[in-house]
Amino acid sequence: MPTLYHHPLSAPSRYVRLVLAEYGEEVTMTEVQPLLRDEAFLALNPAGTLPVFADDNEAVVSDAAVIAEYLAETRGVRFGEDSLMPDTAVERAEARRLVAWFGQKMHSEVTRLLVNELVFKRLAGSKGGSPDSTAIRAGRTNIRYHIRYINYLAERRHWLAGRRLSLADLAAAAEVSCLDYIGEVPWEEGEAAKAWYARIKSRLSFRPILADRIKGASPSPHYTDPDF
Amino acid sequence: MPTLYHHPLSAPSRYVRLVLAEYGEEVTMTEVQPLLRDEAFLALNPAGTLPVFADDNEAVVSDAAVIAEYLAETRGVRFGEDSLMPDTAVERAEARRLVAWFGQKMHSEVTRLLVNELVFKRLAGSKGGSPDSTAIRAGRTNIRYHIRYINYLAERRHWLAGRRLSLADLAAAAEVSCLDYIGEVPWEEGEAAKAWYARIKSRLSFRPILADRIKGASPSPHYTDPDF
């Protein structure tokens, strides 16, 4: 069985877990402590980032967006229309643009800042350092723009990249779900964004994400609530 | 004819120009001033980043890595074995991992810092602000690790991702070429990296890159020299 090296509150890890679950793939989950990666982990992925996917054919794939493309090519092909990758090159470009938007831009401007400062540093104990209030303030300012952008897309399209559920929705939902766990999503910024997230949240693939619990960091009261 | 919105010293723009040139595609080149993007440009690409590719079919594609995938799908297919995308899913994952490594990690840790601080801020005049010496120092420290990583790969493989030239080489060469233009590459860090760059530099697709001149920022003396 393939192995996924992940952390429950790592948004890129959640993105890959959602892709795996949508494709009905079972994996062994190995938890890696964020901010405390060792030499053995760096040998798997020199970039030191989570997640890493070790496939049955001994291929080791890192970078969430790259793993998702790999899974779409090796598993998604079986799903035809529901492969999470749109049919045309133009639509695929739009899905990939949004994967990059959420996985890189939103992640670095919001999720990484808030999750690192509010949770991961605490989990890392004395090695984590103290929370940086400037980073927290920046994350809390930036999240409003990102929720409004999801809202803008959700008002115009059935799913974020178009007519069908795609990798873009899962990449966005992975970021949002980590922020919702720590109660940092200003849902009042967008009704359409909220309705989109409620739809994603009710999918079978989302159940393990909603069941995640991080020791020493309880989820926000509405985290699992479908009518939040 | 398609249009590429670019800047001559933007590494992601150079990446896409190299992909286009390898595929023998002609485009109209429209120069956009970095750090000074206006509303019209943000309408093309809300992320505000260069380059943007406007195709003949009216598709507007942004994010260099996404444009490269789009070009591989729409133009590269004609090239069979020489499509810049390896044949197997595992090899494609390795090529994509390296595209992300150079285009995201090296770009944010090195190229963006040095080119922004040493060139783009000056080009932007009073709106650019003054150079940040901490960022310049960080870029100059980090570049050594990245040149050594290219060296490590070039010692083990014919091209960076494997046996054949791929998107990974072009993504790396785009970053390196911007840094070489401003004379910031510590070539003494790696003979194999240097030999790899000399090979890339001698390709037909690289000629327009070597002919680039930025007003007020002359290239380093060895920039166009094949035996640097």
CSV table of C-alpha atoms in Angstrom, one decimal:
chain,number,residue,atom,x,y,z
A,1,MET,CA,0.0,0.0,0.0
A,2,PRO,CA,1.3,3.5,-0.7
A,3,THR,CA,2.4,5.7,2.2
A,4,LEU,CA,1.5,9.4,2.7
A,5,TYR,CA,3.8,11.4,5.0
A,6,HIS,CA,1.6,14.1,6.3
A,7,HIS,CA,0.4,16.2,9.2
A,8,PRO,CA,-3.3,16.6,10.0
A,9,LEU,CA,-3.1,20.4,10.1
A,10,SER,CA,-0.8,20.8,7.0
A,11,ALA,CA,-3.0,22.2,4.2
A,12,PRO,CA,-1.0,20.7,1.4
A,13,SER,CA,-1.3,17.3,3.1
A,14,ARG,CA,-5.0,17.7,3.3
A,15,TYR,CA,-5.2,18.5,-0.4
A,16,VAL,CA,-3.5,15.2,-1.3
A,17,ARG,CA,-5.7,13.3,1.2
A,18,LEU,CA,-8.8,14.7,-0.5
A,19,VAL,CA,-7.5,13.8,-3.9
A,20,LEU,CA,-6.8,10.2,-2.7
A,21,ALA,CA,-10.2,9.9,-1.0
A,22,GLU,CA,-12.0,11.2,-4.2
A,23,TYR,CA,-10.2,8.5,-6.1
A,24,GLY,CA,-11.0,5.9,-3.5
A,25,GLU,CA,-7.3,5.2,-2.8
A,26,GLU,CA,-6.2,3.7,0.5
A,27,VAL,CA,-2.8,4.7,1.9
A,28,THR,CA,-0.8,4.2,5.0
A,29,MET,CA,-0.7,7.5,6.8
A,30,THR,CA,2.6,8.4,8.5
A,31,GLU,CA,2.5,11.6,10.6
A,32,VAL,CA,5.5,13.9,10.5
A,33,GLN,CA,5.9,16.7,13.0
A,34,PRO,CA,6.0,20.0,11.2
A,35,LEU,CA,9.0,22.4,11.8
A,36,LEU,CA,11.0,19.4,13.2
A,37,ARG,CA,12.0,17.6,10.0
A,38,ASP,CA,15.0,15.4,10.3
A,39,GLU,CA,17.7,14.1,7.9
A,40,ALA,CA,15.7,11.0,7.1
A,41,PHE,CA,12.8,13.1,5.9
A,42,LEU,CA,15.0,15.5,3.9
A,43,ALA,CA,16.3,12.4,2.1
A,44,LEU,CA,12.7,11.8,0.9
A,45,ASN,CA,12.1,15.4,0.0
A,46,PRO,CA,15.0,17.8,-0.1
A,47,ALA,CA,12.6,20.7,0.0
A,48,GLY,CA,11.5,19.6,3.5
A,49,THR,CA,7.9,20.2,2.8
A,50,LEU,CA,4.8,18.0,3.5
A,51,PRO,CA,3.3,15.9,2.1
A,52,VAL,CA,5.4,13.2,0.5
A,53,PHE,CA,3.8,10.3,-1.4
A,54,ALA,CA,5.6,7.0,-1.6
A,55,ASP,CA,3.9,4.8,-4.2
A,56,ASP,CA,3.8,1.0,-4.5
A,57,ASN,CA,6.2,1.2,-7.5
A,58,GLU,CA,8.8,2.8,-5.1
A,59,ALA,CA,8.3,6.2,-6.8
A,60,VAL,CA,8.6,9.0,-4.1
A,61,VAL,CA,6.7,12.1,-5.1
A,62,SER,CA,6.8,15.4,-3.3
A,63,ASP,CA,5.1,18.8,-3.6
A,64,ALA,CA,1.3,18.6,-3.1
A,65,ALA,CA,0.5,20.0,-6.6
A,66,VAL,CA,2.9,17.6,-8.2
A,67,ILE,CA,1.5,14.6,-6.2
A,68,ALA,CA,-2.0,15.6,-7.3
A,69,GLU,CA,-1.0,15.7,-11.0
A,70,TYR,CA,0.7,12.3,-10.5
A,71,LEU,CA,-2.5,10.9,-8.9
A,72,ALA,CA,-4.7,12.4,-11.6
A,73,GLU,CA,-2.4,10.6,-14.2
A,74,THR,CA,-2.1,7.3,-12.5
A,75,ARG,CA,-5.5,7.0,-10.7
A,76,GLY,CA,-7.7,9.7,-12.1
A,77,VAL,CA,-7.7,8.3,-15.6
A,78,ARG,CA,-10.1,5.5,-14.4
A,79,PHE,CA,-12.7,8.2,-13.4
A,80,GLY,CA,-13.3,9.6,-16.9
A,81,GLU,CA,-15.5,12.7,-16.6
A,82,ASP,CA,-15.0,12.8,-12.8
A,83,SER,CA,-11.2,12.7,-12.9
A,84,LEU,CA,-10.9,16.1,-11.1
A,85,MET,CA,-9.1,17.3,-14.2
A,86,PRO,CA,-11.2,19.1,-16.8
A,87,ASP,CA,-11.3,17.9,-20.4
A,88,THR,CA,-9.8,20.8,-22.3
A,89,ALA,CA,-6.4,22.4,-22.1
A,90,VAL,CA,-7.9,25.8,-21.4
A,91,GLU,CA,-10.1,24.5,-18.5
A,92,ARG,CA,-7.1,22.5,-17.1
A,93,ALA,CA,-5.1,25.7,-17.2
A,94,GLU,CA,-7.8,27.5,-15.2
A,95,ALA,CA,-7.9,24.6,-12.6
A,96,ARG,CA,-4.1,24.6,-12.3
A,97,ARG,CA,-4.0,28.4,-12.0
A,98,LEU,CA,-6.4,28.1,-9.0
A,99,VAL,CA,-4.4,25.2,-7.5
A,100,ALA,CA,-1.4,27.5,-7.6
A,101,TRP,CA,-3.4,30.4,-6.3
A,102,PHE,CA,-4.7,28.5,-3.2
A,103,GLY,CA,-1.7,26.2,-2.7
A,104,GLN,CA,1.0,28.9,-3.1
A,105,LYS,CA,-0.5,32.4,-2.7
A,106,MET,CA,-3.2,31.8,-0.1
A,107,HIS,CA,-1.0,29.3,1.6
A,108,SER,CA,1.9,31.7,2.0
A,109,GLU,CA,-0.2,34.8,2.7
A,110,VAL,CA,-2.6,33.2,5.1
A,111,THR,CA,-2.6,29.5,6.1
A,112,ARG,CA,1.1,29.0,6.7
A,113,LEU,CA,1.3,32.2,8.7
A,114,LEU,CA,-1.7,31.5,11.0
A,115,VAL,CA,-1.2,27.7,11.4
A,116,ASN,CA,2.6,28.0,12.0
A,117,GLU,CA,2.3,30.8,14.5
A,118,LEU,CA,-0.8,29.7,16.3
A,119,VAL,CA,-0.3,25.9,16.3
A,120,PHE,CA,2.9,24.5,14.9
A,121,LYS,CA,5.3,26.6,17.0
A,122,ARG,CA,3.4,25.5,20.1
A,123,LEU,CA,3.6,21.8,19.0
A,124,ALA,CA,7.3,22.2,18.4
A,125,GLY,CA,7.8,23.3,22.0
A,126,SER,CA,11.1,25.1,22.8
A,127,LYS,CA,12.4,24.5,19.3
A,128,GLY,CA,9.5,26.3,17.7
A,129,GLY,CA,10.2,29.8,19.0
A,130,SER,CA,7.6,32.3,20.0
A,131,PRO,CA,4.6,33.3,17.9
A,132,ASP,CA,5.2,36.3,15.6
A,133,SER,CA,2.3,38.8,16.1
A,134,THR,CA,3.2,40.6,12.8
A,135,ALA,CA,2.7,37.4,10.9
A,136,ILE,CA,-0.6,36.6,12.7
A,137,ARG,CA,-1.9,40.1,11.9
A,138,ALA,CA,-0.9,39.8,8.2
A,139,GLY,CA,-2.6,36.4,8.0
A,140,ARG,CA,-5.8,37.8,9.5
A,141,THR,CA,-5.8,40.7,7.1
A,142,ASN,CA,-5.1,38.6,4.0
A,143,ILE,CA,-7.6,35.9,4.7
A,144,ARG,CA,-10.4,38.4,4.0
A,145,TYR,CA,-9.2,38.9,0.4
A,146,HIS,CA,-9.0,35.2,-0.2
A,147,ILE,CA,-12.5,34.4,1.2
A,148,ARG,CA,-13.8,37.2,-1.0
A,149,TYR,CA,-12.0,35.7,-4.0
A,150,ILE,CA,-13.6,32.3,-3.3
A,151,ASN,CA,-16.9,34.1,-3.0
A,152,TYR,CA,-16.4,35.8,-6.3
A,153,LEU,CA,-15.7,32.5,-8.0
A,154,ALA,CA,-18.5,30.6,-6.3
A,155,GLU,CA,-21.0,33.3,-7.3
A,156,ARG,CA,-20.1,32.7,-11.0
A,157,ARG,CA,-19.4,29.0,-11.3
A,158,HIS,CA,-20.9,25.8,-10.0
A,159,TRP,CA,-17.5,24.7,-8.7
A,160,LEU,CA,-14.4,27.0,-8.4
A,161,ALA,CA,-12.8,26.2,-11.8
A,162,GLY,CA,-16.0,25.5,-13.7
A,163,ARG,CA,-18.9,23.2,-14.1
A,164,ARG,CA,-17.4,20.2,-12.4
A,165,LEU,CA,-15.6,19.5,-9.2
A,166,SER,CA,-11.8,19.8,-9.8
A,167,LEU,CA,-8.4,19.8,-8.1
A,168,ALA,CA,-9.0,23.6,-7.6
A,169,ASP,CA,-11.9,22.9,-5.2
A,170,LEU,CA,-9.9,20.4,-3.2
A,171,ALA,CA,-6.8,22.7,-3.0
A,172,ALA,CA,-9.0,25.6,-1.8
A,173,ALA,CA,-10.9,23.5,0.7
A,174,ALA,CA,-7.7,22.1,2.1
A,175,GLU,CA,-6.5,25.6,3.0
A,176,VAL,CA,-9.9,26.7,4.2
A,177,SER,CA,-10.4,23.6,6.4
A,178,CYS,CA,-7.1,24.2,8.3
A,179,LEU,CA,-8.1,27.8,8.9
A,180,ASP,CA,-11.7,26.7,9.9
A,181,TYR,CA,-10.2,24.2,12.4
A,182,ILE,CA,-8.5,27.1,14.2
A,183,GLY,CA,-11.6,29.3,13.9
A,184,GLU,CA,-9.9,31.9,11.7
A,185,VAL,CA,-12.3,32.0,8.7
A,186,PRO,CA,-14.4,35.3,8.5
A,187,TRP,CA,-17.4,33.6,7.0
A,188,GLU,CA,-19.3,36.9,7.1
A,189,GLU,CA,-17.2,37.9,4.1
A,190,GLY,CA,-19.1,35.7,1.7
A,191,GLU,CA,-22.4,33.8,1.5
A,192,ALA,CA,-21.4,32.0,-1.7
A,193,ALA,CA,-18.0,31.0,-0.3
A,194,LYS,CA,-19.8,29.5,2.7
A,195,ALA,CA,-22.3,27.6,0.6
A,196,TRP,CA,-19.5,26.2,-1.6
A,197,TYR,CA,-17.6,25.1,1.6
A,198,ALA,CA,-20.8,23.5,3.0
A,199,ARG,CA,-21.1,21.5,-0.2
A,200,ILE,CA,-17.5,20.3,-0.1
A,201,LYS,CA,-17.7,19.6,3.6
A,202,SER,CA,-20.6,17.2,3.0
A,203,ARG,CA,-18.7,15.0,0.6
A,204,LEU,CA,-17.6,11.5,1.7
A,205,SER,CA,-14.0,12.4,1.0
A,206,PHE,CA,-14.1,15.1,3.6
A,207,ARG,CA,-15.1,12.9,6.6
A,208,PRO,CA,-11.5,12.0,7.6
A,209,ILE,CA,-10.6,15.7,7.5
A,210,LEU,CA,-13.5,16.6,9.8
A,211,ALA,CA,-12.5,13.8,12.2
A,212,ASP,CA,-8.9,15.2,12.6
A,213,ARG,CA,-8.0,16.2,16.1
A,214,ILE,CA,-4.7,17.8,17.0
A,215,LYS,CA,-3.5,17.2,20.5
A,216,GLY,CA,-3.4,20.5,22.4
A,217,ALA,CA,-5.4,22.3,19.7
A,218,SER,CA,-9.2,21.6,19.8
A,219,PRO,CA,-11.2,22.5,16.7
A,220,SER,CA,-13.5,25.5,16.5
A,221,PRO,CA,-17.0,24.7,17.7
A,222,HIS,CA,-18.6,24.7,14.2
A,223,TYR,CA,-15.7,22.8,12.6
A,224,THR,CA,-17.7,19.7,11.8
A,225,ASP,CA,-21.1,21.4,11.6
A,226,PRO,CA,-22.6,21.2,8.1
A,227,ASP,CA,-24.8,24.3,8.9
A,228,PHE,CA,-22.1,26.5,10.4
B,1,MET,CA,-0.6,35.5,-33.0
B,2,PRO,CA,-0.5,34.8,-29.3
B,3,THR,CA,0.8,37.5,-26.9
B,4,LEU,CA,3.2,37.1,-24.0
B,5,TYR,CA,3.1,39.8,-21.3
B,6,HIS,CA,6.6,39.7,-19.9
B,7,HIS,CA,9.6,41.5,-18.6
B,8,PRO,CA,13.1,40.7,-19.9
B,9,LEU,CA,14.5,40.2,-16.4
B,10,SER,CA,11.5,38.3,-15.0
B,11,ALA,CA,12.7,34.7,-14.5
B,12,PRO,CA,9.2,33.1,-14.9
B,13,SER,CA,8.8,35.1,-18.2
B,14,ARG,CA,12.1,33.8,-19.4
B,15,TYR,CA,10.9,30.2,-18.5
B,16,VAL,CA,7.9,30.6,-20.8
B,17,ARG,CA,9.9,32.3,-23.6
B,18,LEU,CA,12.3,29.3,-23.5
B,19,VAL,CA,9.4,26.8,-23.7
B,20,LEU,CA,7.9,28.8,-26.6
B,21,ALA,CA,11.2,28.9,-28.4
B,22,GLU,CA,11.9,25.2,-28.0
B,23,TYR,CA,8.4,24.6,-29.6
B,24,GLY,CA,9.2,27.0,-32.4
B,25,GLU,CA,6.2,29.2,-31.4
B,26,GLU,CA,6.2,32.9,-32.4
B,27,VAL,CA,4.5,35.4,-30.1
B,28,THR,CA,4.0,39.1,-29.8
B,29,MET,CA,6.0,40.2,-26.8
B,30,THR,CA,4.5,43.0,-24.7
B,31,GLU,CA,6.7,44.3,-21.9
B,32,VAL,CA,5.1,45.0,-18.5
B,33,GLN,CA,7.0,47.0,-15.9
B,34,PRO,CA,7.5,44.9,-12.8
B,35,LEU,CA,6.3,46.3,-9.4
B,36,LEU,CA,4.1,48.8,-11.3
B,37,ARG,CA,1.2,46.7,-12.4
B,38,ASP,CA,-2.0,48.5,-13.1
B,39,GLU,CA,-5.7,47.6,-13.0
B,40,ALA,CA,-5.7,46.5,-16.7
B,41,PHE,CA,-3.0,44.0,-16.0
B,42,LEU,CA,-4.7,42.7,-12.8
B,43,ALA,CA,-7.8,42.1,-14.9
B,44,LEU,CA,-5.7,39.7,-17.0
B,45,ASN,CA,-4.1,38.1,-14.0
B,46,PRO,CA,-5.5,38.8,-10.5
B,47,ALA,CA,-2.3,37.4,-8.9
B,48,GLY,CA,-0.5,40.4,-10.6
B,49,THR,CA,2.5,38.1,-11.6
B,50,LEU,CA,4.3,37.9,-14.8
B,51,PRO,CA,4.1,36.3,-17.4
B,52,VAL,CA,0.6,36.1,-18.9
B,53,PHE,CA,0.0,34.2,-22.1
B,54,ALA,CA,-3.0,35.3,-24.3
B,55,ASP,CA,-3.6,32.6,-26.8
B,56,ASP,CA,-5.2,32.9,-30.3
B,57,ASN,CA,-8.3,31.1,-29.0
B,58,GLU,CA,-8.7,34.0,-26.5
B,59,ALA,CA,-7.6,31.8,-23.6
B,60,VAL,CA,-5.7,33.9,-21.1
B,61,VAL,CA,-3.3,31.7,-19.1
B,62,SER,CA,-1.2,32.9,-16.1
B,63,ASP,CA,1.4,31.5,-13.8
B,64,ALA,CA,4.6,30.4,-15.6
B,65,ALA,CA,4.3,26.7,-14.6
B,66,VAL,CA,0.7,26.6,-15.7
B,67,ILE,CA,1.5,28.3,-19.0
B,68,ALA,CA,4.3,25.7,-19.6
B,69,GLU,CA,1.8,22.8,-18.9
B,70,TYR,CA,-0.7,24.4,-21.3
B,71,LEU,CA,2.0,24.8,-24.0
B,72,ALA,CA,3.2,21.2,-23.5
B,73,GLU,CA,-0.4,20.1,-24.0
B,74,THR,CA,-1.3,22.3,-26.9
B,75,ARG,CA,2.1,22.6,-28.7
B,76,GLY,CA,4.4,20.0,-27.2
B,77,VAL,CA,2.3,17.1,-28.3
B,78,ARG,CA,3.6,17.6,-31.9
B,79,PHE,CA,7.2,17.0,-30.7
B,80,GLY,CA,6.8,13.4,-29.5
B,81,GLU,CA,9.9,12.4,-27.6
B,82,ASP,CA,11.2,15.9,-27.6
B,83,SER,CA,8.1,17.4,-26.0
B,84,LEU,CA,10.0,18.6,-22.8
B,85,MET,CA,7.6,16.4,-20.8
B,86,PRO,CA,9.0,12.9,-20.0
B,87,ASP,CA,7.0,9.8,-21.0
B,88,THR,CA,6.1,8.2,-17.7
B,89,ALA,CA,4.1,9.6,-14.8
B,90,VAL,CA,7.0,9.1,-12.4
B,91,GLU,CA,9.4,11.0,-14.6
B,92,ARG,CA,6.9,13.7,-15.2
B,93,ALA,CA,6.5,14.0,-11.4
B,94,GLU,CA,10.3,14.5,-11.1
B,95,ALA,CA,10.3,17.1,-13.8
B,96,ARG,CA,7.4,18.9,-12.2
B,97,ARG,CA,9.0,18.7,-8.7
B,98,LEU,CA,12.1,20.5,-10.1
B,99,VAL,CA,10.0,23.1,-12.0
B,100,ALA,CA,8.4,23.9,-8.6
B,101,TRP,CA,11.8,23.8,-6.9
B,102,PHE,CA,13.3,26.3,-9.2
B,103,GLY,CA,10.2,28.4,-10.1
B,104,GLN,CA,9.0,28.7,-6.5
B,105,LYS,CA,11.8,27.8,-4.0
B,106,MET,CA,14.8,29.2,-5.8
B,107,HIS,CA,12.8,32.1,-7.2
B,108,SER,CA,11.5,33.2,-3.7
B,109,GLU,CA,14.8,32.5,-1.9
B,110,VAL,CA,17.2,33.9,-4.4
B,111,THR,CA,16.1,35.4,-7.8
B,112,ARG,CA,13.1,37.5,-6.7
B,113,LEU,CA,15.1,38.9,-3.8
B,114,LEU,CA,18.2,39.9,-5.8
B,115,VAL,CA,16.5,41.0,-9.0
B,116,ASN,CA,13.8,43.0,-7.1
B,117,GLU,CA,16.3,44.7,-4.8
B,118,LEU,CA,19.1,45.3,-7.3
B,119,VAL,CA,17.2,46.1,-10.5
B,120,PHE,CA,13.4,46.3,-10.3
B,121,LYS,CA,13.3,48.8,-7.4
B,122,ARG,CA,15.6,51.1,-9.4
B,123,LEU,CA,13.5,50.8,-12.5
B,124,ALA,CA,10.4,51.7,-10.6
B,125,GLY,CA,12.0,55.0,-9.5
B,126,SER,CA,10.5,56.7,-6.5
B,127,LYS,CA,7.6,54.1,-6.3
B,128,GLY,CA,10.0,51.3,-5.9
B,129,GLY,CA,11.4,52.1,-2.5
B,130,SER,CA,15.0,51.6,-1.4
B,131,PRO,CA,16.9,48.3,-1.7
B,132,ASP,CA,16.6,46.1,1.4
B,133,SER,CA,20.1,45.0,2.3
B,134,THR,CA,18.8,42.1,4.4
B,135,ALA,CA,17.0,40.6,1.4
B,136,ILE,CA,20.2,41.0,-0.8
B,137,ARG,CA,22.3,39.3,1.9
B,138,ALA,CA,19.8,36.4,2.1
B,139,GLY,CA,19.7,36.0,-1.7
B,140,ARG,CA,23.5,35.9,-1.9
B,141,THR,CA,23.6,33.3,0.9
B,142,ASN,CA,20.9,31.1,-0.6
B,143,ILE,CA,22.1,31.1,-4.1
B,144,ARG,CA,25.1,28.9,-3.1
B,145,TYR,CA,22.8,26.1,-2.0
B,146,HIS,CA,20.8,26.3,-5.2
B,147,ILE,CA,23.9,26.2,-7.5
B,148,ARG,CA,25.2,23.3,-5.5
B,149,TYR,CA,21.9,21.5,-5.9
B,150,ILE,CA,22.0,22.1,-9.7
B,151,ASN,CA,25.5,20.7,-9.5
B,152,TYR,CA,24.4,17.6,-7.6
B,153,LEU,CA,21.7,16.9,-10.2
B,154,ALA,CA,24.0,17.7,-13.2
B,155,GLU,CA,26.7,15.3,-11.8
B,156,ARG,CA,24.1,12.4,-11.8
B,157,ARG,CA,22.0,13.0,-14.8
B,158,HIS,CA,22.4,14.1,-18.4
B,159,TRP,CA,19.8,16.8,-18.0
B,160,LEU,CA,18.4,17.9,-14.6
B,161,ALA,CA,15.3,15.7,-14.5
B,162,GLY,CA,16.8,12.7,-16.4
B,163,ARG,CA,18.0,11.6,-19.8
B,164,ARG,CA,16.3,14.2,-21.9
B,165,LEU,CA,15.9,18.0,-21.8
B,166,SER,CA,12.7,18.8,-20.0
B,167,LEU,CA,10.8,21.7,-18.5
B,168,ALA,CA,12.9,21.4,-15.4
B,169,ASP,CA,16.1,22.5,-17.3
B,170,LEU,CA,14.3,25.5,-18.8
B,171,ALA,CA,12.8,26.5,-15.4
B,172,ALA,CA,16.3,26.3,-13.8
B,173,ALA,CA,18.0,28.1,-16.6
B,174,ALA,CA,15.5,30.9,-16.5
B,175,GLU,CA,16.3,31.6,-12.9
B,176,VAL,CA,20.1,31.2,-13.4
B,177,SER,CA,20.1,33.4,-16.5
B,178,CYS,CA,18.6,36.4,-14.6
B,179,LEU,CA,21.1,36.0,-11.9
B,180,ASP,CA,23.9,35.6,-14.4
B,181,TYR,CA,22.8,38.8,-16.1
B,182,ILE,CA,23.4,40.7,-12.8
B,183,GLY,CA,26.6,38.8,-12.2
B,184,GLU,CA,25.3,37.1,-9.0
B,185,VAL,CA,26.1,33.4,-9.8
B,186,PRO,CA,28.9,32.0,-7.8
B,187,TRP,CA,30.1,29.6,-10.6
B,188,GLU,CA,33.0,28.4,-8.4
B,189,GLU,CA,30.4,26.4,-6.5
B,190,GLY,CA,30.0,23.8,-9.2
B,191,GLU,CA,31.8,22.6,-12.3
B,192,ALA,CA,28.9,20.4,-13.4
B,193,ALA,CA,26.4,23.2,-12.9
B,194,LYS,CA,28.5,25.4,-15.1
B,195,ALA,CA,28.9,22.7,-17.8
B,196,TRP,CA,25.1,22.2,-17.7
B,197,TYR,CA,24.5,25.9,-18.1
B,198,ALA,CA,27.0,26.2,-20.9
B,199,ARG,CA,25.1,23.5,-22.8
B,200,ILE,CA,21.7,25.2,-22.3
B,201,LYS,CA,23.2,28.6,-23.2
B,202,SER,CA,24.3,27.3,-26.6
B,203,ARG,CA,20.8,26.2,-27.6
B,204,LEU,CA,19.0,28.2,-30.3
B,205,SER,CA,16.1,28.8,-27.9
B,206,PHE,CA,18.5,30.7,-25.6
B,207,ARG,CA,19.7,33.4,-28.1
B,208,PRO,CA,16.9,35.9,-27.5
B,209,ILE,CA,17.6,35.6,-23.7
B,210,LEU,CA,21.3,36.4,-24.3
B,211,ALA,CA,20.3,39.3,-26.5
B,212,ASP,CA,18.2,40.9,-23.7
B,213,ARG,CA,19.4,44.3,-22.5
B,214,ILE,CA,17.7,46.2,-19.7
B,215,LYS,CA,18.0,50.0,-19.8
B,216,GLY,CA,20.1,51.2,-16.9
B,217,ALA,CA,21.3,47.6,-16.1
B,218,SER,CA,24.1,46.3,-18.2
B,219,PRO,CA,24.7,42.5,-18.2
B,220,SER,CA,27.8,41.0,-16.5
B,221,PRO,CA,30.8,40.8,-18.8
B,222,HIS,CA,30.5,37.0,-19.3
B,223,TYR,CA,26.7,37.0,-19.7
B,224,THR,CA,26.8,36.0,-23.4
B,225,ASP,CA,30.1,34.2,-23.3
B,226,PRO,CA,29.8,30.4,-24.0
B,227,ASP,CA,33.1,29.8,-22.2
B,228,PHE,CA,32.5,31.8,-19.1
